[in-house]
Amino acid sequence: MNAPIVSFNHVGKSFAVNGFELEAIREFNLDIAEGEFVAIVGSSGCGKSTLLRLLVGLDTEFRGHISVDGKAVSGIGGERGIVFQEHRLFPWLTVADNIGLGLVNEPLSGAQKQQRIKDFIELVGLSDFTQAYPHQLSGGMAQRVAIARGLVASPRILLLDEPFGALDALTRQQMQDELLAIRERAQITTILVTHDVEEAIFLADRVVVMEPRPGRIKQVVDIALPHPRQRSGYDFHQLREELLHELTSDDHYEPSAPVQIRDLPLTFIAC
Ligand SMILES: Nc1ncnc2c1ncn2[C@@H]1O[C@H](COP(=O)(O)OP(=O)(O)O)[C@@H](O)[C@H]1O
Ligand SMILES: [Mg+2]
């Protein structure tokens, strides 16, 4: 791998809860290459959102090191955009103004900002809704606005925290297709947190499987399937079974044991 754009080194995180220490993340180590699409899957409470919050710089108290382009993360920065599960749009702002919030810290003129906002509204296919308010949008449209807001400052890294979790199955699949298309056009390094194994396999180059709390890496699985991926394909199905097994098996599970793994077009990297 070339020098990674994102590097987690021995990252750990604890919270003080009612005077007790709650260990949320333990010894998390991961390098992510420029342009890579990494999905992090794990059960609720295994520290996925916390990892993204640390990477985006919303929480700077943790053990170990996180670097972006070789520089330690010390706060939020325009090179990292984040999209949350709930779209978090402001109801009193139009689509354009909500997206514009992603530019507040950018050193651009008013005209440049307007152009940028227009470009990103087009990118997510909402040109007819520039002046609409969030309550006039469907869930999928609102989430597309949130994605545009995450992208408008032209970050080099897009962080997505269960961005499609609240959408119905059909909209969810459409959004997954769109995310792939956007990523193709914007050539952006993407980190997606999800509890949906199928979503992870459909989208990612690598899937990081987390252990339950304290969050640790259980497996990193390369997804070698070509795009567009067929959810109904045999390889896809095998990967899904394997990853589901990983997620639900106990800590004593030996990943090298099952024979069928050798037949699959993927690489298991023991962590
Ligand atoms: N601000 C906080 N204060 C105390 N505990 C927290 C805080 N944020 C997260 N946690 C705890 O850390 C663990 C991981 O949380 P989180 O990262 O939100 O998990 P996930 O996103 O995988 O569901 C959970 O046990 C959660 O209760
Ligand atoms: Mg979460």
Coordinates of C-alpha atoms and ligand atoms in Angstrom, one line a residue:
M1 CA 0.0 0.0 0.0
N2 CA 1.2 3.6 -0.7
A3 CA 1.4 5.9 2.3
P4 CA -2.1 5.6 3.8
I5 CA -4.4 8.6 3.8
V6 CA -5.9 7.5 7.1
S7 CA -4.0 5.7 9.8
F8 CA -5.3 4.4 13.1
N9 CA -2.5 3.3 15.4
H10 CA -3.2 1.6 18.7
V11 CA -6.4 3.6 19.1
G12 CA -8.4 3.2 22.3
K13 CA -11.2 5.1 23.8
S14 CA -12.9 5.0 27.2
F15 CA -15.8 7.0 28.6
A16 CA -16.5 7.8 32.2
V17 CA -20.0 6.7 33.0
N18 CA -21.4 7.1 36.5
G19 CA -17.9 7.1 37.9
F20 CA -16.9 3.9 36.1
E21 CA -14.7 3.6 33.1
L22 CA -16.5 2.2 30.1
E23 CA -14.0 0.9 27.5
A24 CA -15.5 1.6 24.1
I25 CA -12.6 0.9 21.7
R26 CA -9.5 -1.2 22.3
E27 CA -6.3 -1.4 20.2
F28 CA -7.8 -0.4 16.9
N29 CA -5.2 -0.5 14.1
L30 CA -6.1 0.2 10.5
D31 CA -4.5 1.9 7.4
I32 CA -6.7 3.1 4.6
A33 CA -5.3 3.9 1.2
E34 CA -6.3 7.0 -0.9
G35 CA -9.4 6.2 -2.9
E36 CA -10.3 3.1 -0.9
F37 CA -13.9 2.3 0.2
V38 CA -13.8 0.7 3.6
A39 CA -16.9 -0.5 5.5
I40 CA -16.9 -1.1 9.2
V41 CA -19.6 -3.5 10.4
G42 CA -20.4 -4.5 13.9
S43 CA -23.3 -4.8 16.3
S44 CA -24.8 -1.8 18.1
G45 CA -22.5 -0.4 20.7
C46 CA -19.3 -1.8 19.4
G47 CA -17.8 1.7 18.9
K48 CA -18.4 2.4 15.2
S49 CA -19.7 5.9 15.7
T50 CA -17.1 6.7 18.2
L51 CA -14.4 5.7 15.7
L52 CA -15.8 8.1 13.2
R53 CA -16.1 10.9 15.8
L54 CA -12.5 10.4 16.6
L55 CA -11.4 10.5 13.0
V56 CA -13.5 13.5 12.2
G57 CA -12.1 15.3 15.2
L58 CA -15.3 15.8 17.2
D59 CA -13.7 14.1 20.2
T60 CA -9.9 14.5 20.7
E61 CA -9.5 12.5 23.9
F62 CA -8.3 9.0 23.1
R63 CA -5.4 6.7 23.3
G64 CA -3.0 6.1 20.4
H65 CA -2.7 8.0 17.2
I66 CA -5.0 8.9 14.3
S67 CA -3.4 10.6 11.3
V68 CA -4.7 11.9 8.0
D69 CA -2.0 12.3 5.4
G70 CA 0.6 11.7 8.0
K71 CA -0.6 14.5 10.2
A72 CA -2.2 13.9 13.6
V73 CA -5.9 14.7 13.8
S74 CA -6.4 17.5 16.2
G75 CA -9.9 18.8 15.4
I76 CA -12.4 19.0 12.6
G77 CA -11.1 19.9 9.1
G78 CA -12.5 20.5 5.6
E79 CA -10.7 17.4 4.2
R80 CA -13.0 15.2 6.2
G81 CA -16.8 15.3 5.6
I82 CA -19.3 13.4 7.6
V83 CA -22.9 12.2 7.0
F84 CA -24.9 10.8 9.9
Q85 CA -27.8 8.3 10.1
E86 CA -30.4 11.0 10.7
H87 CA -29.9 13.7 8.0
R88 CA -29.6 16.5 10.6
L89 CA -30.9 19.1 8.2
F90 CA -32.1 22.4 9.6
P91 CA -35.9 22.6 9.0
W92 CA -35.9 26.4 8.5
L93 CA -33.2 26.3 5.8
T94 CA -33.7 25.5 2.2
V95 CA -31.8 22.6 0.5
A96 CA -29.3 25.1 -0.9
D97 CA -28.7 26.7 2.5
N98 CA -28.4 23.4 4.3
I99 CA -25.8 22.3 1.8
G100 CA -24.1 25.7 2.2
L101 CA -23.5 25.0 5.9
G102 CA -20.8 22.6 4.7
L103 CA -18.9 25.6 3.4
V104 CA -19.0 27.9 6.4
N105 CA -15.3 27.5 7.1
E106 CA -14.1 27.5 3.5
P107 CA -12.2 30.6 2.2
L108 CA -14.5 31.1 -0.8
S109 CA -16.3 34.2 -2.1
G110 CA -20.1 34.3 -2.1
A111 CA -20.3 33.6 -5.8
Q112 CA -17.9 30.7 -5.5
K113 CA -20.0 29.2 -2.7
Q114 CA -23.2 29.6 -4.7
Q115 CA -21.5 27.8 -7.7
R116 CA -20.2 25.0 -5.5
I117 CA -23.7 24.5 -3.9
K118 CA -25.3 24.4 -7.3
D119 CA -22.7 21.8 -8.5
F120 CA -23.4 19.5 -5.6
I121 CA -27.1 19.8 -5.8
E122 CA -26.7 18.6 -9.4
L123 CA -24.4 15.8 -8.3
V124 CA -27.1 14.4 -6.0
G125 CA -29.8 15.0 -8.6
L126 CA -31.9 17.6 -6.7
S127 CA -31.7 20.6 -9.0
D128 CA -35.5 20.9 -9.0
F129 CA -35.5 21.2 -5.2
T130 CA -32.9 23.9 -4.6
Q131 CA -35.3 26.1 -2.7
A132 CA -37.3 23.3 -1.0
Y133 CA -37.4 22.9 2.7
P134 CA -36.6 19.5 4.4
H135 CA -40.3 18.8 5.2
Q136 CA -41.0 18.8 1.5
L137 CA -38.4 16.1 0.8
S138 CA -38.7 12.3 1.0
G139 CA -36.3 10.5 3.4
G140 CA -34.0 9.5 0.5
M141 CA -33.9 13.1 -0.8
A142 CA -33.1 14.5 2.6
Q143 CA -30.3 12.0 2.9
R144 CA -29.0 13.0 -0.5
V145 CA -28.9 16.6 0.8
A146 CA -26.9 15.5 3.8
I147 CA -24.5 13.7 1.5
A148 CA -24.1 16.8 -0.7
R149 CA -23.4 18.8 2.5
G150 CA -20.8 16.2 3.5
L151 CA -19.2 16.5 0.1
V152 CA -19.5 20.3 -0.7
A153 CA -16.3 21.3 0.9
S154 CA -14.5 18.8 -1.5
P155 CA -13.2 16.6 1.4
R156 CA -10.7 13.9 0.5
I157 CA -12.4 11.6 2.9
L158 CA -16.1 11.0 3.3
L159 CA -17.3 9.4 6.5
L160 CA -20.7 7.9 6.5
D161 CA -22.3 6.8 9.8
E162 CA -25.2 4.4 8.9
P163 CA -26.4 6.9 6.4
F164 CA -29.2 4.8 4.9
G165 CA -30.3 3.1 8.1
A166 CA -33.6 5.0 8.3
L167 CA -34.6 4.4 4.7
D168 CA -36.9 1.7 3.3
A169 CA -35.3 -1.2 1.4
L170 CA -35.9 0.1 -2.1
T171 CA -34.7 3.6 -1.4
R172 CA -31.8 2.2 0.4
Q173 CA -30.7 0.2 -2.7
Q174 CA -31.1 3.3 -4.9
M175 CA -29.0 5.4 -2.5
Q176 CA -26.3 2.7 -2.5
D177 CA -26.1 2.8 -6.3
E178 CA -25.9 6.6 -6.1
L179 CA -23.2 6.6 -3.5
L180 CA -21.1 4.3 -5.8
A181 CA -21.7 6.7 -8.7
I182 CA -20.9 9.8 -6.7
R183 CA -17.8 8.1 -5.4
E184 CA -16.7 7.2 -8.9
R185 CA -17.1 10.8 -10.0
A186 CA -15.6 12.4 -7.0
Q187 CA -12.8 9.8 -6.5
I188 CA -13.0 10.1 -2.8
T189 CA -11.8 7.9 0.0
T190 CA -14.9 6.6 1.8
I191 CA -15.4 5.1 5.2
L192 CA -18.9 3.7 5.8
V193 CA -20.2 2.5 9.1
T194 CA -23.1 0.1 8.9
H195 CA -24.7 -2.9 10.7
D196 CA -25.9 -4.1 7.3
V197 CA -23.5 -6.8 6.0
E198 CA -25.1 -6.8 2.5
E199 CA -24.6 -3.1 2.2
A200 CA -21.0 -3.5 3.2
I201 CA -20.3 -6.2 0.6
F202 CA -22.2 -4.3 -2.1
L203 CA -20.2 -1.1 -1.6
A204 CA -16.8 -1.7 -0.1
D205 CA -13.3 -2.7 -1.2
R206 CA -12.6 -4.0 2.3
V207 CA -14.9 -4.8 5.2
V208 CA -13.7 -4.5 8.8
V209 CA -15.7 -6.7 11.1
M210 CA -15.8 -5.5 14.7
E211 CA -16.1 -7.5 17.9
P212 CA -18.7 -6.4 20.5
R213 CA -17.6 -3.8 23.1
P214 CA -14.9 -3.1 23.7
G215 CA -14.7 -2.5 19.9
R216 CA -11.8 -4.4 18.4
I217 CA -11.1 -5.6 14.9
K218 CA -12.1 -9.2 14.4
Q219 CA -11.4 -9.6 10.7
V220 CA -10.6 -7.5 7.7
V221 CA -12.1 -9.0 4.5
D222 CA -11.1 -8.0 1.0
I223 CA -14.2 -7.9 -1.3
A224 CA -12.7 -8.8 -4.7
L225 CA -16.0 -8.8 -6.6
P226 CA -16.2 -6.6 -9.6
H227 CA -18.7 -3.8 -9.9
P228 CA -21.6 -3.7 -10.5
R229 CA -22.1 -6.3 -7.8
Q230 CA -25.0 -8.8 -8.0
R231 CA -26.7 -9.2 -4.7
S232 CA -28.1 -12.5 -5.9
G233 CA -24.8 -13.8 -7.1
Y234 CA -23.2 -17.0 -5.6
D235 CA -20.0 -15.2 -4.5
F236 CA -22.0 -12.4 -2.9
H237 CA -24.1 -14.9 -1.1
Q238 CA -21.1 -16.8 0.2
L239 CA -19.5 -13.6 1.5
R240 CA -22.6 -12.6 3.2
E241 CA -22.9 -16.0 5.0
E242 CA -19.3 -15.8 6.0
L243 CA -19.5 -12.2 7.3
L244 CA -22.7 -12.9 9.2
H245 CA -21.0 -15.9 10.7
E246 CA -18.1 -13.8 11.8
L247 CA -20.4 -11.2 13.3
T248 CA -22.4 -13.7 15.3
S249 CA -19.8 -16.2 16.3
D250 CA -18.1 -16.1 19.7
D251 CA -14.7 -14.8 20.5
H252 CA -13.2 -18.3 20.3
Y253 CA -14.1 -18.8 16.7
E254 CA -11.0 -19.8 14.6
P255 CA -11.2 -17.9 11.3
S256 CA -8.8 -20.3 9.6
A257 CA -10.9 -23.4 10.3
P258 CA -13.7 -23.4 7.6
V259 CA -12.5 -25.1 4.4
Q260 CA -14.9 -23.2 2.1
I261 CA -13.0 -19.9 2.8
R262 CA -10.2 -21.0 0.4
D263 CA -12.8 -21.3 -2.4
L264 CA -13.8 -17.7 -2.1
P265 CA -12.4 -14.7 -4.0
L266 CA -11.2 -12.9 -0.9
T267 CA -8.4 -12.6 1.5
F268 CA -8.7 -12.9 5.2
I269 CA -6.2 -10.9 7.1
A270 CA -5.9 -12.0 10.8
C271 CA -5.8 -9.0 13.1
Ligands
LIG1 N1 -20.5 10.3 25.1 C1 -20.6 9.1 25.6 N2 -20.6 8.9 26.9 C2 -20.6 7.7 27.5 N3 -20.6 6.5 26.8 C3 -20.6 6.6 25.4 C4 -20.6 7.9 24.8 N4 -20.6 7.7 23.4 C5 -20.7 6.3 23.3 N5 -20.7 5.7 24.4 C6 -20.7 4.2 24.7 O1 -19.6 3.7 23.9 C7 -20.0 2.5 23.3 C8 -19.9 2.6 21.8 O2 -20.8 3.5 21.3 P1 -21.0 3.8 19.7 O3 -19.7 4.3 19.2 O4 -22.1 4.8 19.6 O5 -21.4 2.4 19.1 P2 -22.0 2.0 17.7 O6 -22.0 3.2 16.9 O7 -21.2 0.9 17.2 O8 -23.4 1.6 18.0 C9 -21.4 2.2 23.7 O9 -21.4 1.4 24.8 C10 -21.9 3.6 24.2 O10 -22.9 3.5 25.2
MG2 MG -23.5 4.3 15.9

